[in-house]
mmCIF file of C-alpha atoms in Angstrom:
data_model
loop_
_atom_site.group_PDB
_atom_site.id
_atom_site.type_symbol
_atom_site.label_atom_id
_atom_site.label_comp_id
_atom_site.label_asym_id
_atom_site.label_seq_id
_atom_site.Cartn_x
_atom_site.Cartn_y
_atom_site.Cartn_z
ATOM 1 C CA UNK A 1 0.388 -0.013 -0.184
ATOM 2 C CA UNK A 2 2.659 2.379 1.014
ATOM 3 C CA UNK A 3 4.601 1.357 -2.391
ATOM 4 C CA UNK A 4 1.624 2.445 -4.120
ATOM 5 C CA UNK A 5 1.387 5.916 -2.747
ATOM 6 C CA UNK A 6 4.008 6.520 -3.354
ATOM 7 C CA UNK A 7 3.990 6.143 -6.769
ATOM 8 C CA UNK A 8 1.469 8.034 -6.841
ATOM 9 C CA UNK A 9 3.015 10.875 -5.109
ATOM 10 C CA UNK A 10 5.750 10.444 -8.106
ATOM 11 C CA UNK A 11 3.077 10.583 -10.778
ATOM 12 C CA UNK A 12 1.872 13.752 -8.845
ATOM 13 C CA UNK A 13 5.215 15.865 -8.767
ATOM 14 C CA UNK A 14 6.154 14.543 -11.826
ATOM 15 C CA UNK A 15 2.006 15.891 -13.569
ATOM 16 C CA UNK A 16 3.403 19.163 -11.743
ATOM 17 C CA UNK A 17 6.667 19.836 -13.055
ATOM 18 C CA UNK A 18 5.064 19.850 -16.128
ATOM 19 C CA UNK A 19 2.277 21.923 -15.431
ATOM 20 C CA UNK A 20 4.398 24.309 -13.804
ATOM 21 C CA UNK A 21 6.627 24.270 -17.319
ATOM 22 C CA UNK A 22 3.278 25.323 -19.635
ATOM 23 C CA UNK A 23 2.473 28.254 -17.334
ATOM 24 C CA UNK A 24 6.265 29.670 -17.629
ATOM 25 C CA UNK A 25 6.354 28.473 -21.350
ATOM 26 C CA UNK A 26 2.505 29.631 -22.605
ATOM 27 C CA UNK A 27 0.539 31.414 -20.078
ATOM 28 C CA UNK A 28 2.944 33.884 -18.897
ATOM 29 C CA UNK A 29 3.686 36.016 -22.183
ATOM 30 C CA UNK A 30 -0.370 35.252 -22.850
ATOM 31 C CA UNK A 31 -1.011 37.392 -19.146
ATOM 32 C CA UNK A 32 1.445 39.555 -19.843
ATOM 33 C CA UNK A 33 -0.063 41.144 -23.423
ATOM 34 C CA UNK A 34 -2.977 40.895 -21.633
ATOM 35 C CA UNK A 35 -2.755 42.599 -18.766
ATOM 36 C CA UNK A 36 -0.523 45.312 -21.089
ATOM 37 C CA UNK A 37 -3.559 45.522 -23.043
ATOM 38 C CA UNK A 38 -6.005 46.021 -19.854
ATOM 39 C CA UNK A 39 -3.811 49.033 -18.760
ATOM 40 C CA UNK A 40 -3.263 50.415 -21.701
ATOM 41 C CA UNK A 41 -7.882 50.909 -22.176
ATOM 42 C CA UNK A 42 -9.667 53.072 -21.347
ATOM 43 C CA UNK A 43 -11.350 51.650 -19.102
ATOM 44 C CA UNK A 44 -7.570 52.466 -16.866
ATOM 45 C CA UNK A 45 -7.089 55.618 -18.116
ATOM 46 C CA UNK A 46 -6.148 58.336 -15.635
ATOM 47 C CA UNK A 47 -7.813 60.554 -18.009
ATOM 48 C CA UNK A 48 -10.939 59.411 -16.532
ATOM 49 C CA UNK A 49 -10.653 59.980 -13.271
ATOM 50 C CA UNK A 50 -13.026 62.710 -12.900
ATOM 51 C CA UNK A 51 -15.686 60.591 -14.417
ATOM 52 C CA UNK A 52 -15.459 57.655 -11.986
ATOM 53 C CA UNK A 53 -17.609 58.843 -8.787
ATOM 54 C CA UNK A 54 -20.730 58.090 -8.380
ATOM 55 C CA UNK A 55 -23.718 59.634 -6.024
ATOM 56 C CA UNK A 56 -24.172 58.139 -2.496
ATOM 57 C CA UNK A 57 -28.087 58.423 -2.863
ATOM 58 C CA UNK A 58 -27.986 59.965 0.608
ATOM 59 C CA UNK A 59 -30.129 63.336 0.055
ATOM 60 C CA UNK A 60 -29.404 65.956 2.734
ATOM 61 C CA UNK A 61 -32.691 67.016 4.988
ATOM 62 C CA UNK A 62 -34.162 69.905 5.929
ATOM 63 C CA UNK A 63 -32.941 71.633 8.842
ATOM 64 C CA UNK A 64 -34.798 71.998 11.291
ATOM 65 C CA UNK A 65 -36.241 74.630 13.292
ATOM 66 C CA UNK A 66 -35.155 74.157 16.915
ATOM 67 C CA UNK A 67 -37.571 76.605 18.109
ATOM 68 C CA UNK A 68 -40.740 74.275 17.580
ATOM 69 C CA UNK A 69 -38.887 71.095 18.919
ATOM 70 C CA UNK A 70 -39.777 70.733 22.639
ATOM 71 C CA UNK A 71 -36.504 70.898 24.908
ATOM 72 C CA UNK A 72 -35.688 67.767 26.798
ATOM 73 C CA UNK A 73 -36.083 67.613 30.128
ATOM 74 C CA UNK A 74 -33.719 67.818 33.038
ATOM 75 C CA UNK A 75 -35.185 64.583 34.436
ATOM 76 C CA UNK A 76 -34.832 62.732 30.798
ATOM 77 C CA UNK A 77 -30.536 63.880 30.677
ATOM 78 C CA UNK A 78 -30.039 62.766 33.971
ATOM 79 C CA UNK A 79 -31.290 59.064 33.037
ATOM 80 C CA UNK A 80 -29.612 59.605 29.599
ATOM 81 C CA UNK A 81 -26.352 59.999 31.910
ATOM 82 C CA UNK A 82 -27.185 57.269 34.454
ATOM 83 C CA UNK A 83 -27.615 54.892 31.751
ATOM 84 C CA UNK A 84 -24.894 55.661 29.827
ATOM 85 C CA UNK A 85 -26.947 56.929 26.473
ATOM 86 C CA UNK A 86 -25.034 58.747 24.036
ATOM 87 C CA UNK A 87 -26.553 58.915 20.853
ATOM 88 C CA UNK A 88 -25.415 61.408 18.459
ATOM 89 C CA UNK A 89 -25.679 62.298 15.259
ATOM 90 C CA UNK A 90 -29.229 60.815 13.395
ATOM 91 C CA UNK A 91 -30.737 57.646 14.000
ATOM 92 C CA UNK A 92 -30.506 56.202 10.597
ATOM 93 C CA UNK A 93 -33.518 53.510 9.831
ATOM 94 C CA UNK A 94 -33.772 53.623 6.365
ATOM 95 C CA UNK A 95 -32.378 56.391 3.165
ATOM 96 C CA UNK A 96 -35.878 57.834 1.539
ATOM 97 C CA UNK A 97 -34.119 56.698 -1.956
ATOM 98 C CA UNK A 98 -33.250 53.284 -1.258
ATOM 99 C CA UNK A 99 -29.974 51.764 -0.659
ATOM 100 C CA UNK A 100 -26.496 53.615 -0.880
ATOM 101 C CA UNK A 101 -24.440 52.275 -3.808
ATOM 102 C CA UNK A 102 -21.618 51.438 -4.149
ATOM 103 C CA UNK A 103 -18.589 52.405 -6.947
ATOM 104 C CA UNK A 104 -19.862 50.846 -9.981
ATOM 105 C CA UNK A 105 -16.863 52.096 -12.304
ATOM 106 C CA UNK A 106 -15.096 50.816 -9.359
ATOM 107 C CA UNK A 107 -16.252 47.576 -8.880
ATOM 108 C CA UNK A 108 -16.023 46.852 -12.213
ATOM 109 C CA UNK A 109 -12.711 47.359 -12.708
ATOM 110 C CA UNK A 110 -11.922 45.521 -9.522
ATOM 111 C CA UNK A 111 -13.727 42.057 -11.090
ATOM 112 C CA UNK A 112 -11.906 42.654 -13.887
ATOM 113 C CA UNK A 113 -8.358 42.872 -11.685
ATOM 114 C CA UNK A 114 -9.349 39.776 -8.788
ATOM 115 C CA UNK A 115 -9.209 36.778 -11.578
ATOM 116 C CA UNK A 116 -5.656 38.064 -12.713
ATOM 117 C CA UNK A 117 -4.727 38.206 -9.180
ATOM 118 C CA UNK A 118 -5.850 34.932 -8.019
ATOM 119 C CA UNK A 119 -4.271 33.297 -11.360
ATOM 120 C CA UNK A 120 -1.514 34.978 -10.032
ATOM 121 C CA UNK A 121 -1.196 33.519 -6.397
ATOM 122 C CA UNK A 122 -2.156 29.934 -8.175
ATOM 123 C CA UNK A 123 0.686 30.347 -10.998
ATOM 124 C CA UNK A 124 3.450 31.234 -9.004
ATOM 125 C CA UNK A 125 2.228 28.675 -6.584
ATOM 126 C CA UNK A 126 2.759 26.123 -8.909
ATOM 127 C CA UNK A 127 6.242 27.494 -10.040
ATOM 128 C CA UNK A 128 7.369 27.726 -6.222
ATOM 129 C CA UNK A 129 6.573 23.628 -5.494
ATOM 130 C CA UNK A 130 8.545 23.033 -9.183
ATOM 131 C CA UNK A 131 11.961 24.847 -8.495
ATOM 132 C CA UNK A 132 11.081 22.919 -4.911
ATOM 133 C CA UNK A 133 11.014 19.377 -6.588
ATOM 134 C CA UNK A 134 13.987 20.449 -9.060
ATOM 135 C CA UNK A 135 16.556 21.244 -6.258
ATOM 136 C CA UNK A 136 18.934 18.167 -5.069
ATOM 137 C CA UNK A 137 19.849 17.138 -1.893
ATOM 138 C CA UNK A 138 22.458 18.535 -0.082
ATOM 139 C CA UNK A 139 25.817 18.244 -0.789
ATOM 140 C CA UNK A 140 29.285 20.003 -0.626
ATOM 141 C CA UNK A 141 30.154 22.198 -3.865
ATOM 142 C CA UNK A 142 28.977 22.653 -6.780
ATOM 143 C CA UNK A 143 26.365 24.314 -5.562
ATOM 144 C CA UNK A 144 26.102 27.427 -7.705
ATOM 145 C CA UNK A 145 22.967 25.964 -9.365
ATOM 146 C CA UNK A 146 21.147 25.385 -6.608
ATOM 147 C CA UNK A 147 21.851 29.341 -5.286
ATOM 148 C CA UNK A 148 20.118 30.082 -8.638
ATOM 149 C CA UNK A 149 17.009 27.758 -7.837
ATOM 150 C CA UNK A 150 16.883 29.508 -4.226
ATOM 151 C CA UNK A 151 16.621 32.509 -6.088
ATOM 152 C CA UNK A 152 14.042 32.340 -8.504
ATOM 153 C CA UNK A 153 12.537 30.546 -5.430
ATOM 154 C CA UNK A 154 12.467 33.403 -3.722
ATOM 155 C CA UNK A 155 11.203 35.375 -6.198
ATOM 156 C CA UNK A 156 7.824 33.335 -6.846
ATOM 157 C CA UNK A 157 7.139 33.909 -3.260
ATOM 158 C CA UNK A 158 7.524 37.350 -3.038
ATOM 159 C CA UNK A 159 5.170 37.234 -5.912
ATOM 160 C CA UNK A 160 2.924 34.814 -4.338
ATOM 161 C CA UNK A 161 2.521 37.645 -1.196
ATOM 162 C CA UNK A 162 2.315 40.706 -3.198
ATOM 163 C CA UNK A 163 -0.441 39.032 -4.512
ATOM 164 C CA UNK A 164 -2.479 38.299 -1.889
ATOM 165 C CA UNK A 165 -1.770 41.779 -0.644
ATOM 166 C CA UNK A 166 -3.603 43.113 -3.311
ATOM 167 C CA UNK A 167 -6.627 40.768 -2.694
ATOM 168 C CA UNK A 168 -6.688 42.222 0.880
ATOM 169 C CA UNK A 169 -6.526 45.857 -0.176
ATOM 170 C CA UNK A 170 -9.419 45.319 -2.837
ATOM 171 C CA UNK A 171 -11.813 43.540 0.709
ATOM 172 C CA UNK A 172 -10.526 46.751 2.767
ATOM 173 C CA UNK A 173 -12.003 49.478 0.000
ATOM 174 C CA UNK A 174 -15.342 48.237 0.556
ATOM 175 C CA UNK A 175 -15.127 47.830 4.355
ATOM 176 C CA UNK A 176 -13.811 51.465 4.449
ATOM 177 C CA UNK A 177 -16.373 53.127 2.004
ATOM 178 C CA UNK A 178 -19.068 51.784 3.706
ATOM 179 C CA UNK A 179 -18.376 53.218 6.689
ATOM 180 C CA UNK A 180 -17.686 56.700 5.459
ATOM 181 C CA UNK A 181 -21.250 56.615 3.641
ATOM 182 C CA UNK A 182 -23.204 55.229 6.829
ATOM 183 C CA UNK A 183 -20.746 58.757 9.088
ATOM 184 C CA UNK A 184 -23.009 60.156 5.766
ATOM 185 C CA UNK A 185 -25.749 58.102 6.500
ATOM 186 C CA UNK A 186 -25.298 60.148 10.271
ATOM 187 C CA UNK A 187 -23.873 63.114 9.178
ATOM 188 C CA UNK A 188 -26.031 64.583 6.086
ATOM 189 C CA UNK A 189 -24.587 68.580 6.739
ATOM 190 C CA UNK A 190 -21.164 67.349 6.488
ATOM 191 C CA UNK A 191 -19.577 67.648 3.105
ATOM 192 C CA UNK A 192 -16.450 66.322 4.413
ATOM 193 C CA UNK A 193 -17.750 63.307 4.626
ATOM 194 C CA UNK A 194 -18.678 63.657 1.299
ATOM 195 C CA UNK A 195 -15.512 64.525 -0.227
ATOM 196 C CA UNK A 196 -13.820 61.871 1.701
ATOM 197 C CA UNK A 197 -16.029 59.057 -0.464
ATOM 198 C CA UNK A 198 -14.783 61.136 -3.848
ATOM 199 C CA UNK A 199 -11.262 61.136 -2.959
ATOM 200 C CA UNK A 200 -11.159 57.410 -1.863
ATOM 201 C CA UNK A 201 -12.585 56.322 -4.915
ATOM 202 C CA UNK A 202 -10.069 58.282 -6.499
ATOM 203 C CA UNK A 203 -6.989 56.721 -4.398
ATOM 204 C CA UNK A 204 -8.575 53.413 -5.233
ATOM 205 C CA UNK A 205 -9.400 53.817 -9.343
ATOM 206 C CA UNK A 206 -5.457 55.416 -8.968
ATOM 207 C CA UNK A 207 -4.278 52.238 -7.065
ATOM 208 C CA UNK A 208 -5.555 49.276 -8.992
ATOM 209 C CA UNK A 209 -4.395 50.884 -12.401
ATOM 210 C CA UNK A 210 -1.003 50.422 -10.323
ATOM 211 C CA UNK A 211 -1.792 46.803 -9.165
ATOM 212 C CA UNK A 212 -2.825 46.275 -12.860
ATOM 213 C CA UNK A 213 0.872 47.565 -13.707
ATOM 214 C CA UNK A 214 2.190 45.334 -10.788
ATOM 215 C CA UNK A 215 0.573 42.114 -11.856
ATOM 216 C CA UNK A 216 1.667 42.723 -16.091
ATOM 217 C CA UNK A 217 5.661 43.572 -14.311
ATOM 218 C CA UNK A 218 5.177 40.539 -12.103
ATOM 219 C CA UNK A 219 4.283 38.537 -14.957
ATOM 220 C CA UNK A 220 7.426 39.217 -17.076
ATOM 221 C CA UNK A 221 9.505 39.451 -14.436
ATOM 222 C CA UNK A 222 9.172 35.766 -13.336
ATOM 223 C CA UNK A 223 9.296 34.817 -17.001
ATOM 224 C CA UNK A 224 12.494 36.570 -17.433
ATOM 225 C CA UNK A 225 14.069 34.977 -14.886
ATOM 226 C CA UNK A 226 12.775 31.490 -15.119
ATOM 227 C CA UNK A 227 13.843 31.611 -19.062
ATOM 228 C CA UNK A 228 17.329 32.961 -18.510
ATOM 229 C CA UNK A 229 18.504 30.504 -15.810
ATOM 230 C CA UNK A 230 16.217 27.678 -17.017
ATOM 231 C CA UNK A 231 18.872 25.394 -18.019
ATOM 232 C CA UNK A 232 20.023 25.627 -14.322
ATOM 233 C CA UNK A 233 16.704 25.751 -12.885
ATOM 234 C CA UNK A 234 16.163 21.836 -14.315
ATOM 235 C CA UNK A 235 19.719 20.977 -13.671
ATOM 236 C CA UNK A 236 21.607 22.645 -11.093
ATOM 237 C CA UNK A 237 24.774 20.168 -10.822
ATOM 238 C CA UNK A 238 27.030 19.256 -14.161
ATOM 239 C CA UNK A 239 29.256 16.262 -14.419
ATOM 240 C CA UNK A 240 31.996 18.014 -15.016
ATOM 241 C CA UNK A 241 33.977 18.334 -11.883
ATOM 242 C CA UNK A 242 33.564 14.155 -11.590
ATOM 243 C CA UNK A 243 35.910 14.821 -15.214
ATOM 244 C CA UNK A 244 38.437 16.878 -13.817
ATOM 245 C CA UNK A 245 39.976 13.772 -12.236
#
């Protein structure tokens, strides 16, 4: 049973090696061109930065004349202090114009980039395991090729880590924007909160454009370092040292 399992593991390793080589040879160049085309498209152009904004759909209510509002009694104020009740701003039960929409322009960009980020994470993981399988057993001397393998392996790990960071950044954008929009609903007369949403959307647009550029560069750099050193990566040690004796 153990021998059968070991054979399956070896078959898995060989299959992983072939898949990784195919990724480097065929998929990486296509991804570089695809992301470069996306980068040059009108959707990611800085010229549309001023057109990405959307209305938060949170209206500014009419001002209230405090002279017509019944003042709070002293007893109610004391009860609020004793019970630690603190309700600043406006109570929001529902928005009169419906829900506050997300920025569909930014959302469309994220939905285009997210699969590219996930693909890069998966491909870099394949490359990482492929190089790991090719590293020979530890020996004294003749380790120049092994050092090249380790450099390529470190590059693949860094790419995978940065791709995960990009994915996390996309999620945090929605969280931050939602908190600011809730502040607008609570303090509808404060214009600064509305401006913060605009600034956040512009910042995210620029960040997503940079992410697209970084994804393209990471595909290109990983492809470049592997293809330049493919012989040493696949065969880190030679038999030349043995022929000298």
